[in-house]
Tab-separated table of C-alpha atoms in Angstrom:
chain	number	residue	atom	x	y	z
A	801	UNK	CA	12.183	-2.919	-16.703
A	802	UNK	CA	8.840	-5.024	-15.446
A	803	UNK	CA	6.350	-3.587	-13.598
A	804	UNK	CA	8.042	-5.507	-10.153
A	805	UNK	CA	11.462	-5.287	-10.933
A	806	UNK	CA	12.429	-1.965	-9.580
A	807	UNK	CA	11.866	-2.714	-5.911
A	808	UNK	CA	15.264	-3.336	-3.499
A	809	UNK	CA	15.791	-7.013	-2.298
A	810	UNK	CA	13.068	-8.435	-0.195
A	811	UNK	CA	10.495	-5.023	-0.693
A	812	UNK	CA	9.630	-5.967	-3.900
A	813	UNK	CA	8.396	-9.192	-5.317
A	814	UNK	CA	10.812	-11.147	-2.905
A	815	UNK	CA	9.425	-14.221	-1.164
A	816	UNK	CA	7.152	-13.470	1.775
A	817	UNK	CA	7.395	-15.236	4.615
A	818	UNK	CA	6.791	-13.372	8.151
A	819	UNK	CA	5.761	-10.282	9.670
A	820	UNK	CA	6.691	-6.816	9.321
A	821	UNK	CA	7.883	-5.422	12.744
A	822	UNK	CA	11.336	-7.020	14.325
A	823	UNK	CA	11.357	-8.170	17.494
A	824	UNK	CA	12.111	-5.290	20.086
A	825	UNK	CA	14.874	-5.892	23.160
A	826	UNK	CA	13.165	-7.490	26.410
A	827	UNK	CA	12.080	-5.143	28.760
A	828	UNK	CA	14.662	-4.583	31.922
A	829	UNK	CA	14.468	-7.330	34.695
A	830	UNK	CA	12.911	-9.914	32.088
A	831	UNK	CA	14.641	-13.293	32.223
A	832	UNK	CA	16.315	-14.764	28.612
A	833	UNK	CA	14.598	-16.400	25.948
A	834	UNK	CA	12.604	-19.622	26.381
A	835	UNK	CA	13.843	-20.504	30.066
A	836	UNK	CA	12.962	-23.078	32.843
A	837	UNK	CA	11.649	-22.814	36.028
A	838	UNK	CA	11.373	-26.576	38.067
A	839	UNK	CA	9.934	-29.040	36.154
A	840	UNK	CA	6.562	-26.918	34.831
A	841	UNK	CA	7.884	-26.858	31.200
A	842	UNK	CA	9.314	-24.066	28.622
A	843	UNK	CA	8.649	-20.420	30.131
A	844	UNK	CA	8.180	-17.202	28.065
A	845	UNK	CA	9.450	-13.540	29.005
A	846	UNK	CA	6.810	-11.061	28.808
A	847	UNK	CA	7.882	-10.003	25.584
A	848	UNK	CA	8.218	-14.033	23.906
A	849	UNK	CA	3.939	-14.248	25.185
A	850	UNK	CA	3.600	-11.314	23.147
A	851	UNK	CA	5.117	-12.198	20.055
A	852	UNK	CA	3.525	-15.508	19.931
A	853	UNK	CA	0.079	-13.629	20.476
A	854	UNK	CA	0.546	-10.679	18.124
A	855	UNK	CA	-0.180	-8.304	21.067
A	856	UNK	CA	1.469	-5.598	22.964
A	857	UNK	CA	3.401	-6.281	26.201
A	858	UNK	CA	0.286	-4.686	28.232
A	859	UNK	CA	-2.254	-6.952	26.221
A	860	UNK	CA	-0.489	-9.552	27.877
A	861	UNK	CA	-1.175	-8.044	31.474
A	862	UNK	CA	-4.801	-7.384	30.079
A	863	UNK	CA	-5.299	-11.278	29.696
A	864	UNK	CA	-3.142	-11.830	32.896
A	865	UNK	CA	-5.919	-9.434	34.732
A	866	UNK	CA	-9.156	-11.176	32.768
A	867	UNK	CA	-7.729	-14.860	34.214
A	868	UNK	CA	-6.580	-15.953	30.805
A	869	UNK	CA	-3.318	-16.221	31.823
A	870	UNK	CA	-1.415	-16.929	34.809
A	871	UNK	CA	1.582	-15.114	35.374
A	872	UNK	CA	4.810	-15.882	37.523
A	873	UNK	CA	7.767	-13.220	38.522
A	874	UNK	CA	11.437	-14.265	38.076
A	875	UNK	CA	13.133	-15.051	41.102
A	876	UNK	CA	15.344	-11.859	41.904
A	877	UNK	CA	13.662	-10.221	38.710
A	878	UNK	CA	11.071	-7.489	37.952
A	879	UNK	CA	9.532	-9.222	34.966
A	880	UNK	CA	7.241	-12.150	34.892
A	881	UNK	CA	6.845	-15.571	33.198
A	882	UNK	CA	4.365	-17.389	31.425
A	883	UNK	CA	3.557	-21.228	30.652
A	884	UNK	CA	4.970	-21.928	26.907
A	885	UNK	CA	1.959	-23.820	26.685
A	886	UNK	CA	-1.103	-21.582	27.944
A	887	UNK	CA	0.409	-18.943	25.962
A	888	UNK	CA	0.344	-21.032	22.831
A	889	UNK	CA	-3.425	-22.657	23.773
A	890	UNK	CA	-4.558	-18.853	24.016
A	891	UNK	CA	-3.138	-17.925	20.554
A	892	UNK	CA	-4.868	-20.588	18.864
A	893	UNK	CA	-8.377	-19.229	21.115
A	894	UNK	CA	-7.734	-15.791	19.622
A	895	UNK	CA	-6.568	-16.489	15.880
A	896	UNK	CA	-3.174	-15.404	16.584
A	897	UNK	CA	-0.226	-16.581	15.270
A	898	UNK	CA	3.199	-17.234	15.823
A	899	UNK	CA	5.635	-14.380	14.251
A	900	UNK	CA	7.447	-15.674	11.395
A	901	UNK	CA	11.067	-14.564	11.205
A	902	UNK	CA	12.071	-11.060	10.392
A	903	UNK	CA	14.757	-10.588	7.351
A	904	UNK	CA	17.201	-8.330	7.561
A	905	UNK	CA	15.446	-5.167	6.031
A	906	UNK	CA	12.529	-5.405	8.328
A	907	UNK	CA	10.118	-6.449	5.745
A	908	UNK	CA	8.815	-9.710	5.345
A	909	UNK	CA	5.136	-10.818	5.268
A	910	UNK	CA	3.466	-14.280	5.887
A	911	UNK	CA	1.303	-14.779	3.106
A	912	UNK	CA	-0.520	-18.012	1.503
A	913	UNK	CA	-1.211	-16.481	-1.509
A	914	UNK	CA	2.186	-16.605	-4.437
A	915	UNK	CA	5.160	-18.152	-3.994
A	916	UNK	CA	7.845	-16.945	-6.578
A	917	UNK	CA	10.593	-19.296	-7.498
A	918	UNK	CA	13.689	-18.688	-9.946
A	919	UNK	CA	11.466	-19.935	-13.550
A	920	UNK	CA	7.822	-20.113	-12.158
A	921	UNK	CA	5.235	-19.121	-10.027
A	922	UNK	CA	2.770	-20.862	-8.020
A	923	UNK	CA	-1.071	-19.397	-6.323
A	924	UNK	CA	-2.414	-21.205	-3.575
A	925	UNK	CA	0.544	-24.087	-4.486
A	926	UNK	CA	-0.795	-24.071	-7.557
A	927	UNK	CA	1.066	-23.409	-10.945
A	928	UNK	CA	-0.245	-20.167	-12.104
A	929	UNK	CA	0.601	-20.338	-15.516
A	930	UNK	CA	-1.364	-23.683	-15.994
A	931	UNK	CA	-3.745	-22.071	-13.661
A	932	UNK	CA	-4.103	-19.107	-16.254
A	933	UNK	CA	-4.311	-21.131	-19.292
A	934	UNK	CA	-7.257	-23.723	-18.630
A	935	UNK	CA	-9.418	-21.361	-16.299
A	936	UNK	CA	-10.575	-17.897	-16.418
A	937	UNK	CA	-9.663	-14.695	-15.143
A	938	UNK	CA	-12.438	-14.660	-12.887
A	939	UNK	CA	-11.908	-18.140	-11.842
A	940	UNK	CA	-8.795	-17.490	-10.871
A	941	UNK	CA	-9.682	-14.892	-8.877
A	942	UNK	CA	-12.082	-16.724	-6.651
A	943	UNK	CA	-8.800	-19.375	-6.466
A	944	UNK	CA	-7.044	-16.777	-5.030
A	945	UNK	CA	-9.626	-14.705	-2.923
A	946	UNK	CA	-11.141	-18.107	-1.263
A	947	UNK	CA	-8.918	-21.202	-2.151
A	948	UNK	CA	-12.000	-22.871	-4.319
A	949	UNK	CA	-12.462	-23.511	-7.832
A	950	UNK	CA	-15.870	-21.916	-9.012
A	951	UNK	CA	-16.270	-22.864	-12.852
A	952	UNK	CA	-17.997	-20.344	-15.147
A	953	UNK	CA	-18.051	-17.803	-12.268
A	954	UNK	CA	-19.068	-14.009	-13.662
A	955	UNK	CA	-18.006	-10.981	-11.973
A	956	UNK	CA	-21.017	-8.480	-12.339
A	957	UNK	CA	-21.378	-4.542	-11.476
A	958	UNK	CA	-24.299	-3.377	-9.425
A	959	UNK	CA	-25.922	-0.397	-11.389
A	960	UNK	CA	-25.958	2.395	-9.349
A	961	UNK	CA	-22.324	1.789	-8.460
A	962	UNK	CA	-21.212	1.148	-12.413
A	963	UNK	CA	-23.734	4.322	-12.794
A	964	UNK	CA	-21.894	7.079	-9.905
A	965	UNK	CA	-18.024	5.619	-11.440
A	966	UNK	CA	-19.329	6.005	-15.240
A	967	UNK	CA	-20.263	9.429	-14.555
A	968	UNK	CA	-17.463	10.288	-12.117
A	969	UNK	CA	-15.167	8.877	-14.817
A	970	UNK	CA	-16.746	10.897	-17.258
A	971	UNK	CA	-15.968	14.457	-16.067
A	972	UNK	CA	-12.000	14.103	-15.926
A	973	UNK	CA	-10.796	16.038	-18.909
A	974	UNK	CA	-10.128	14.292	-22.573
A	975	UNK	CA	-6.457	14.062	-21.812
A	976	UNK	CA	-6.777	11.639	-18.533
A	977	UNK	CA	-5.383	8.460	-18.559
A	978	UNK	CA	-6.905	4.846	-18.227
A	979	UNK	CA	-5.288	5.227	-14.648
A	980	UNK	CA	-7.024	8.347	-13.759
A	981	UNK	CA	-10.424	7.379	-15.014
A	982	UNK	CA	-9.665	4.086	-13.192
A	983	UNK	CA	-8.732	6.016	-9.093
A	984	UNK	CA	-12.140	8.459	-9.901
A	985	UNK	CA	-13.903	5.584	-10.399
A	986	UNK	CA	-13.054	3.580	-7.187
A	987	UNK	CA	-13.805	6.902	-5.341
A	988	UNK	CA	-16.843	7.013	-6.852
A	989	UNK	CA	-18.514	3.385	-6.620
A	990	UNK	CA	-16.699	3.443	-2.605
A	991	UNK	CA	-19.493	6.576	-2.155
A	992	UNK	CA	-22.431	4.881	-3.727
A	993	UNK	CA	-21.632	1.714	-1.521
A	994	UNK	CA	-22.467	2.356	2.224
A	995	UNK	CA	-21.974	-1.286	3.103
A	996	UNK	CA	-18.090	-0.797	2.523
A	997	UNK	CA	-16.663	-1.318	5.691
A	998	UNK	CA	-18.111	-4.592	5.970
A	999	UNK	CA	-14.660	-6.490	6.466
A	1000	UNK	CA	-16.008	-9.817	6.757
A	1001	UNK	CA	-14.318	-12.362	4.419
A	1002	UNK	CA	-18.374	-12.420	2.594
A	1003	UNK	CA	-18.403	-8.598	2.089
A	1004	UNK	CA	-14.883	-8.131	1.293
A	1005	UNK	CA	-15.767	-10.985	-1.563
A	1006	UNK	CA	-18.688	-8.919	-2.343
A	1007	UNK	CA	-16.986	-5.643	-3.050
A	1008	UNK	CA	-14.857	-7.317	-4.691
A	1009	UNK	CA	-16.672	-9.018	-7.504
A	1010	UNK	CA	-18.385	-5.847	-8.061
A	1011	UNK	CA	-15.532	-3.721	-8.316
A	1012	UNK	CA	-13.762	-4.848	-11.196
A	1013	UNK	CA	-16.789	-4.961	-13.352
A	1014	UNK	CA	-17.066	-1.667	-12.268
A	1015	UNK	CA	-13.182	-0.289	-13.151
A	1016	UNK	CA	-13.889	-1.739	-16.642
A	1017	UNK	CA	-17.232	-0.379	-17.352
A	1018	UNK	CA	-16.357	3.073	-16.154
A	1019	UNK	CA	-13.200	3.153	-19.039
A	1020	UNK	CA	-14.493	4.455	-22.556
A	1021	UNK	CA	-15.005	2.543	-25.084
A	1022	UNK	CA	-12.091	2.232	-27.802
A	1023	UNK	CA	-14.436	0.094	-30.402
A	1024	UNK	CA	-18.099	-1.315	-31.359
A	1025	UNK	CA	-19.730	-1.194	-27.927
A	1026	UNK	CA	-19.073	-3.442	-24.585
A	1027	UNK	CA	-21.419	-5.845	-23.883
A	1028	UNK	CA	-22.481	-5.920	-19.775
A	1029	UNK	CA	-22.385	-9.674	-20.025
A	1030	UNK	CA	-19.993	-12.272	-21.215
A	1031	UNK	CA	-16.335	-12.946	-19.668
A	1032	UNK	CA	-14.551	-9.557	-18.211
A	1033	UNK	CA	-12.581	-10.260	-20.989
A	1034	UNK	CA	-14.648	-9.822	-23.102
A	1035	UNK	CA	-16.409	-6.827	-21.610
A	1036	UNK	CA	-12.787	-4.500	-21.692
A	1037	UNK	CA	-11.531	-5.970	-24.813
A	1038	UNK	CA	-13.178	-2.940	-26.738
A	1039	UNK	CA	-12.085	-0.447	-24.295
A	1040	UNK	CA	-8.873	-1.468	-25.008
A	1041	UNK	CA	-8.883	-2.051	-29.270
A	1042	UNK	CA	-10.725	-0.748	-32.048
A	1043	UNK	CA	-10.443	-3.680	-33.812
A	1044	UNK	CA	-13.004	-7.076	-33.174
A	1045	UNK	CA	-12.041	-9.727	-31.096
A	1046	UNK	CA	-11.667	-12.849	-31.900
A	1047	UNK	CA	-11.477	-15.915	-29.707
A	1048	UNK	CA	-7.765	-16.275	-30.156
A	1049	UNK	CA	-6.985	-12.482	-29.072
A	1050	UNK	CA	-9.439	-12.703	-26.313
A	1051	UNK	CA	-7.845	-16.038	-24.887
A	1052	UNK	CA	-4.598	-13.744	-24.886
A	1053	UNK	CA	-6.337	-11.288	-23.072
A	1054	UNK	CA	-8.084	-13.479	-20.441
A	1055	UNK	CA	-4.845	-15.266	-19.756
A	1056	UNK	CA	-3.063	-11.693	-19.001
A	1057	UNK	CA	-5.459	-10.910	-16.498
A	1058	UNK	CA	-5.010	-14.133	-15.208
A	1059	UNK	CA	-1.318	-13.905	-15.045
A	1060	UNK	CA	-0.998	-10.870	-13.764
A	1061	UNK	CA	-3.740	-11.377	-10.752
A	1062	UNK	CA	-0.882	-11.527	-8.335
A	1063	UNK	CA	3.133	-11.525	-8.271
A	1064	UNK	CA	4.015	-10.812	-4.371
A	1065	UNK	CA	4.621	-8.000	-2.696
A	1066	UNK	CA	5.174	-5.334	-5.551
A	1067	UNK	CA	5.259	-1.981	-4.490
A	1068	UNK	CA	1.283	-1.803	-5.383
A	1069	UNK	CA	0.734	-4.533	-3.105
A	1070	UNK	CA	2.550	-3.142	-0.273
A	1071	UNK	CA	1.006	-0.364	-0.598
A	1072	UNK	CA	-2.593	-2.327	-0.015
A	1073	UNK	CA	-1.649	-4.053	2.571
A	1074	UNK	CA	-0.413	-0.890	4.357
A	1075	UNK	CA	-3.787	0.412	3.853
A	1076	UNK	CA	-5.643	-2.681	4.886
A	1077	UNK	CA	-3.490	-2.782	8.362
A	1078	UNK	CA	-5.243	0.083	9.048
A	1079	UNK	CA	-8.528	-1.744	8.467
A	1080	UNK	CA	-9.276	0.632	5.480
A	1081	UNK	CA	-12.336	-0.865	3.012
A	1082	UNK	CA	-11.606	-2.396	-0.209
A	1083	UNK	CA	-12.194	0.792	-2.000
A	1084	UNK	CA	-9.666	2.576	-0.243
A	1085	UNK	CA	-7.160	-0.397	-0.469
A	1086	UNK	CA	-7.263	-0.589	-4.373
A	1087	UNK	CA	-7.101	3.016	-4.429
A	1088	UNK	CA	-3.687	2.690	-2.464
A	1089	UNK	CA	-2.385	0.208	-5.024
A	1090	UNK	CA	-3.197	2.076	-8.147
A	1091	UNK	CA	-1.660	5.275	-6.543
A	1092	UNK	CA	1.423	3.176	-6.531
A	1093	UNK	CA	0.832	1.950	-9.790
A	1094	UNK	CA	0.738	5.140	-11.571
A	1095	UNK	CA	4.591	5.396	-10.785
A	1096	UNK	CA	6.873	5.555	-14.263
A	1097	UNK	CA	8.462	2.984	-12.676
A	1098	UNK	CA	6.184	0.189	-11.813
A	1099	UNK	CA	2.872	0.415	-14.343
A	1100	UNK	CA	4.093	2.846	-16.888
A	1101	UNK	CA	6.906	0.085	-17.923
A	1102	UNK	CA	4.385	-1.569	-20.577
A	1103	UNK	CA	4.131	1.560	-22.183
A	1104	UNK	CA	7.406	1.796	-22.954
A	1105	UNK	CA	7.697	-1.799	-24.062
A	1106	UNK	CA	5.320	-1.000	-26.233
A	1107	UNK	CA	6.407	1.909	-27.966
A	1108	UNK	CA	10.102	0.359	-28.686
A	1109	UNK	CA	8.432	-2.179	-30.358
A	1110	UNK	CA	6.101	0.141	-32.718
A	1111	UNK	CA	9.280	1.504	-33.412
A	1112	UNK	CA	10.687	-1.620	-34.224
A	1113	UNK	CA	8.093	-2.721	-36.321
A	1114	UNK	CA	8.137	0.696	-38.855
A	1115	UNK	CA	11.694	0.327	-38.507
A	1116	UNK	CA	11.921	-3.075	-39.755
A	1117	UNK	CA	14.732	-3.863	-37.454
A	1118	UNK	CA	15.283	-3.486	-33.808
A	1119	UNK	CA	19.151	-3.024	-34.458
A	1120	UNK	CA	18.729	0.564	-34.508
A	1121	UNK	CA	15.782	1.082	-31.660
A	1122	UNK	CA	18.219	-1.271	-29.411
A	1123	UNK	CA	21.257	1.450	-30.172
A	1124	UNK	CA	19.231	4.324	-29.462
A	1125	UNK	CA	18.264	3.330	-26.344
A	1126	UNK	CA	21.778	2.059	-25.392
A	1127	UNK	CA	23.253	5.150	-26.683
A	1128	UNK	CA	20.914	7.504	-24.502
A	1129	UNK	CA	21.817	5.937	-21.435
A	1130	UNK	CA	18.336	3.918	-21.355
A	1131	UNK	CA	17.542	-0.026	-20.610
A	1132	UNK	CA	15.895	-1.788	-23.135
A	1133	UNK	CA	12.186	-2.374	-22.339
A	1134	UNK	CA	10.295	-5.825	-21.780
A	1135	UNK	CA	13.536	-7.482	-21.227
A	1136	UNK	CA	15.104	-8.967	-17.699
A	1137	UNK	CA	13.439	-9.752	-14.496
A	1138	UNK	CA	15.220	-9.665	-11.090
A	1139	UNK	CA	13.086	-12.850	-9.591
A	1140	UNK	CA	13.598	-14.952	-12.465
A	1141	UNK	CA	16.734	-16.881	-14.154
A	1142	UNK	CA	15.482	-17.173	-17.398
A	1143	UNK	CA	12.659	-15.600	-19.744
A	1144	UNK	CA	9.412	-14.411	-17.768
A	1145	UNK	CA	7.102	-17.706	-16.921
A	1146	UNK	CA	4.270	-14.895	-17.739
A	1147	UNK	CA	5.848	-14.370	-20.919
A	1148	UNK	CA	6.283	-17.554	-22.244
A	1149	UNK	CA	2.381	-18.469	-21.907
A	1150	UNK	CA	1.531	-15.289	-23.659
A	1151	UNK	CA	3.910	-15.480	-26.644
A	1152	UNK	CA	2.748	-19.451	-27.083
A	1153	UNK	CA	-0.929	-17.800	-27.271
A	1154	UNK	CA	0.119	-14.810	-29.910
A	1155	UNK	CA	1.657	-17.503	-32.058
A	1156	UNK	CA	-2.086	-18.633	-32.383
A	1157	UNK	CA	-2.941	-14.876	-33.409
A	1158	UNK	CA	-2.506	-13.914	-36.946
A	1159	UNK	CA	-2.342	-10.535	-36.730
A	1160	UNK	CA	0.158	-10.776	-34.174
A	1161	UNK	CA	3.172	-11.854	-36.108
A	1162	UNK	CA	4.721	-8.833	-37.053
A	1163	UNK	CA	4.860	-7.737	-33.428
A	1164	UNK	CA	5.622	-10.887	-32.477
A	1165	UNK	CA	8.596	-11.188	-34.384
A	1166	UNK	CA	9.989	-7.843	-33.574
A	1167	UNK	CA	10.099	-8.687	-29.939
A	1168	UNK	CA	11.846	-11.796	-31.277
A	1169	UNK	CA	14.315	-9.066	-32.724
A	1170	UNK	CA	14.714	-6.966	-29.799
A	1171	UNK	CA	15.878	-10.992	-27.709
A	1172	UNK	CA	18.066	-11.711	-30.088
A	1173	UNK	CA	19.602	-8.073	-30.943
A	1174	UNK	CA	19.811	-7.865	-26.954
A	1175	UNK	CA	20.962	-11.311	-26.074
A	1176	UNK	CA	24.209	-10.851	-27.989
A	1177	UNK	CA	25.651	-8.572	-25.759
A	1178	UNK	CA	23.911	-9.260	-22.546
A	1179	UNK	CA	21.905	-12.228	-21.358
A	1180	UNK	CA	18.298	-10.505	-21.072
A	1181	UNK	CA	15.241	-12.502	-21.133
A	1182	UNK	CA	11.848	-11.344	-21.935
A	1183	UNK	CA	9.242	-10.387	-18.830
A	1184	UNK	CA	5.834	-10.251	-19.184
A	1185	UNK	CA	5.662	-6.338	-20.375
A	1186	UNK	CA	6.954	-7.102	-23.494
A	1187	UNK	CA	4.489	-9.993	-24.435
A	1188	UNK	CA	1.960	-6.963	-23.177
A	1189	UNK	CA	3.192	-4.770	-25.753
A	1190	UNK	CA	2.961	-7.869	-28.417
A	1191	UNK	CA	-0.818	-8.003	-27.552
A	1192	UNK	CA	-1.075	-4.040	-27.513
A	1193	UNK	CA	0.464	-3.154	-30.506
A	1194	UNK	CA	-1.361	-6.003	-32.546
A	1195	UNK	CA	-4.285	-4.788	-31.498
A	1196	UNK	CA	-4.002	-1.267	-31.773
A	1197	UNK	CA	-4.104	-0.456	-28.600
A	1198	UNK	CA	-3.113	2.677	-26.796
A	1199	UNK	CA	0.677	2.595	-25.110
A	1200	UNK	CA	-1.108	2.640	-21.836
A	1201	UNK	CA	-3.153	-0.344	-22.404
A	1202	UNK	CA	-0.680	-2.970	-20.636
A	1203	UNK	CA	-1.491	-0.750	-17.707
A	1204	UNK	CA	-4.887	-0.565	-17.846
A	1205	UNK	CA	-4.940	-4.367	-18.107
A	1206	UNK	CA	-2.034	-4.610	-15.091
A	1207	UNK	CA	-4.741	-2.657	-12.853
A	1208	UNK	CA	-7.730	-4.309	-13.207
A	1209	UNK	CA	-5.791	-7.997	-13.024
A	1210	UNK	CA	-3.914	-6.992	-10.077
A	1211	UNK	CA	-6.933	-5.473	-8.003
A	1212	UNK	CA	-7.983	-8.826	-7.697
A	1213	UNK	CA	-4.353	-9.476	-5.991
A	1214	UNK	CA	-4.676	-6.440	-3.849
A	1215	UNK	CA	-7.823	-7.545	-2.564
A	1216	UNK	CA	-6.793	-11.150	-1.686
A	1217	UNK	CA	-3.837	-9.181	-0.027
A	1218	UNK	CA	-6.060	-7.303	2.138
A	1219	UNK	CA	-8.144	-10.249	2.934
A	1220	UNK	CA	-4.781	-11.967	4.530
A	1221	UNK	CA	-4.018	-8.460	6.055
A	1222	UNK	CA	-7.420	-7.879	7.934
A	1223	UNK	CA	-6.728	-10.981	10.157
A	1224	UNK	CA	-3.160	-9.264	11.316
A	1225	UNK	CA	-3.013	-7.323	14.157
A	1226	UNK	CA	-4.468	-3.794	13.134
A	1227	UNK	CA	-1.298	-1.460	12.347
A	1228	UNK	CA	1.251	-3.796	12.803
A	1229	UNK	CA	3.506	-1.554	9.907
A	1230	UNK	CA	5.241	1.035	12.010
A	1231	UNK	CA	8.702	1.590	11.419
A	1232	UNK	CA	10.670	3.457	12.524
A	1233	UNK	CA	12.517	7.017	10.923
A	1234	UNK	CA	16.191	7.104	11.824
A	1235	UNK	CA	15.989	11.329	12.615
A	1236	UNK	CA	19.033	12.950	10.978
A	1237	UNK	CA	18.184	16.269	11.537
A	1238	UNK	CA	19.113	19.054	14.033
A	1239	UNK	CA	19.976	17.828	17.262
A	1240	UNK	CA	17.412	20.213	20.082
A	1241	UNK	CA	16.785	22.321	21.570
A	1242	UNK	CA	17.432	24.442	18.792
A	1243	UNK	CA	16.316	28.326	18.772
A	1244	UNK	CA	13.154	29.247	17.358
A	1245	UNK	CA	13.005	30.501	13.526
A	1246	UNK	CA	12.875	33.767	13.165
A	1247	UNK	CA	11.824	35.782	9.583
A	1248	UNK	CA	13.803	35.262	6.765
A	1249	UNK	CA	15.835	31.936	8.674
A	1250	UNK	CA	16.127	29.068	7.642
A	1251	UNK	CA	18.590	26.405	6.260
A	1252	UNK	CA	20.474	26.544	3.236
């Protein structure tokens, strides 16, 4: 199962388009949609100028009070009117926007950031997988955070922040995950920074470029020493492998992070947005994502890519590893993904950059195996979590290294999400619980009560 392929219809990795909260009923005495009164053009309900300017109802009277808007009662009605057009000349004053529509499930989100269609993926309107393979991760980044192209762009971590997050990081017992030492460490470069909840766009972008520096510096290292320079890539390639890099692995690498910057509204990124809607600072907003992330079923699915195909490869055949997991009840890792037709557009760019690795053929082949022994019985493609586990088990990484590499890639994607969020209106995510509980008034509990 990929890491975005476990979400319902639309609340996953669907295609955004809107806003989150349906429209509610007009209020009583307000006349239908879009009506006419005489010949002074398309009127709006009370509700309709609302909408269109991403306010409450008694924002609208606000404005209405202020002389921003004039304001009209229906004949033999309680409600009032407004010019189509004054309402629409005010929204463009204030930055609002016109609600996209709603789907059926109540979440949908307008978003310029990835569009997903059935066998590839696009950032900004660009393709992402070309994107991936001529630029950098960090290039990419900046694509996505600000719409421009900055060439040979580094991403570098201030020192007192890398410093408190190294040290946080370091106190979690031996036994923490990547993920763990990864959440401490947000906590602890959000303390050292007091500029934080600076939300303009320029210190949003500054957190930003020294967080992930930050995340990767504060993971131990696996091999010879990290360098503080050089690409990111570069920099967590030997918290990741004991072995060297080479320029081959590392374009491998690079291009992950690059791949995996954004994918839509995955749980993780849901999750960041929810946080940013409450105007929370970047800190907080990654720390929301990788919460989400931690989930067995969203980042741990690498790891388990990865150790079917270390089985596979002692094994010598992934007959056998295929059977065990169909006889236990369990889907085969790294294979199928509900947003695309055929194999993984993610996956395909990594396994064309393996085939350049040497040491990556035996791996590489085995997930060839586990296609083939798959494909037989059920039409499965490949996702990106198994070209992950390719690259993991190659190198010698740790099981957990796909999602290591899956959280510092997609902060990056959280943070352009929370960019796009901040210019919302504040809170706009409130739904609401459907109460299936005791109907009241019910007597108060007394010792020992309570239900079954």
């Amino acid at each position: 199962m990929t890491h975005e392929a476990v979400h319902g219809a639309g609340t996953g990795d669907g295609k955004a388009a809107g806003r989150l909260e349906p429209g509610a009923p007009e209020a009583a005495g307000e006349r239908p949609p879009t009506t006419r009164d005489g010949d002074e053009g398309r009127r709006l309900t009370t509700r309709e100028a609302a909408d269109l300017l991403g306010v409450k109802p008694e924002t609208v009277y606000a404005y209405v009070s202020r002389g921003q808007l004039a304001s009209r009662r229906t004949p033999g009605g309680r409600g009032s009117t407004f010019d189509a057009g004054e309402v629409e000349a005010l929204a463009r004053r204030t930055g609002r926007r016109e609600p996209s529509p709603v789907a059926a499930n109540g979440l949908v989100f307008r978003t310029g950031l990835t569009l997903i269609e059935p066998d590839r993926y696009f950032f900004r309107g660009v393709d992402a997988t070309e994107l991936a393979r001529r630029h950098s991760f960090e290039e990419v980044a900046e694509w996505l955070w600000t719409g421009e192209l900055r060439p040979g762009i580094r991403f570098d971590a201030a020192p007192e922040f890398l410093d408190a997050a190294r040290r946080a990081a370091a106190s979690l017992p031996r036994h923490s995950s990547s993920t763990d030492r990864l959440r401490v460490a947000v906590a602890a470069a959000a303390v050292a920074d007091p500029l934080r909840f600076d939300l303009s766009p320029q210190g949003v972008l500054n957190s930003a470029r020294g967080l992930i520096p930050t995340l990767v510096g504060a993971l131990p290292t696996a091999g010879e020493q990290s360098a503080e320079a050089g690409s990111l890539a570069a920099r967590l390639w030997p918290r990741l492998s004991p072995r060297s890099s080479d320029a081959a692995s590392l374009a491998v690498l690079d291009t992950a992070l690059a791949l995996l910057t954004d994918h839509d509204l995955a749980a993780s990124t849901l999750a960041a947005r929810v946080a940013a809607s409450t105007h929370a600072h970047p800190y907080a907003v990654v720390s929301a994502g990788l919460g989400v992330l931690e989930g067995p079923l969203h980042g741990a699915a690498s790891g388990l890519a990865h150790r079917m195909l270390s089985e596979v490869v002692d094994r010598g055949s992934a007959a056998p590893v295929v059977a065990d997991h169909l006889r236990a009840g369990r889907r085969v890792p790294g294979l199928g993904h509900r947003l695309y037709t055929g194999e993984d557009p993610r996956a395909t760019a990594l396994f064309g950059l393996l085939e350049e690795v040497p040491q990556a053929a035996a791996a590489l082949a085995a997930a060839r195996d586990v296609i083939a022994t798959t494909t037989r019985h059920t039409p499965l493609h490949a996702n990106v979590d198994l070209a992950l586990a390719v690259l993991s088990v190659a190198a010698d990484m740790p099981a957990a290294a796909g999602e290591t590499i899956f959280a510092v890639a997609r902060t990056a994607g959280w943070i352009a999400h929370a960019m796009e969020e901040y210019t919302e209106r504040p809170l706009r995510m409130r739904p609401s619980g459907q109460y299936e509980g005791p109907r009241p008034p019910q007597p108060l509990p007394t010792a020992g009560s309570g239900s079954a």
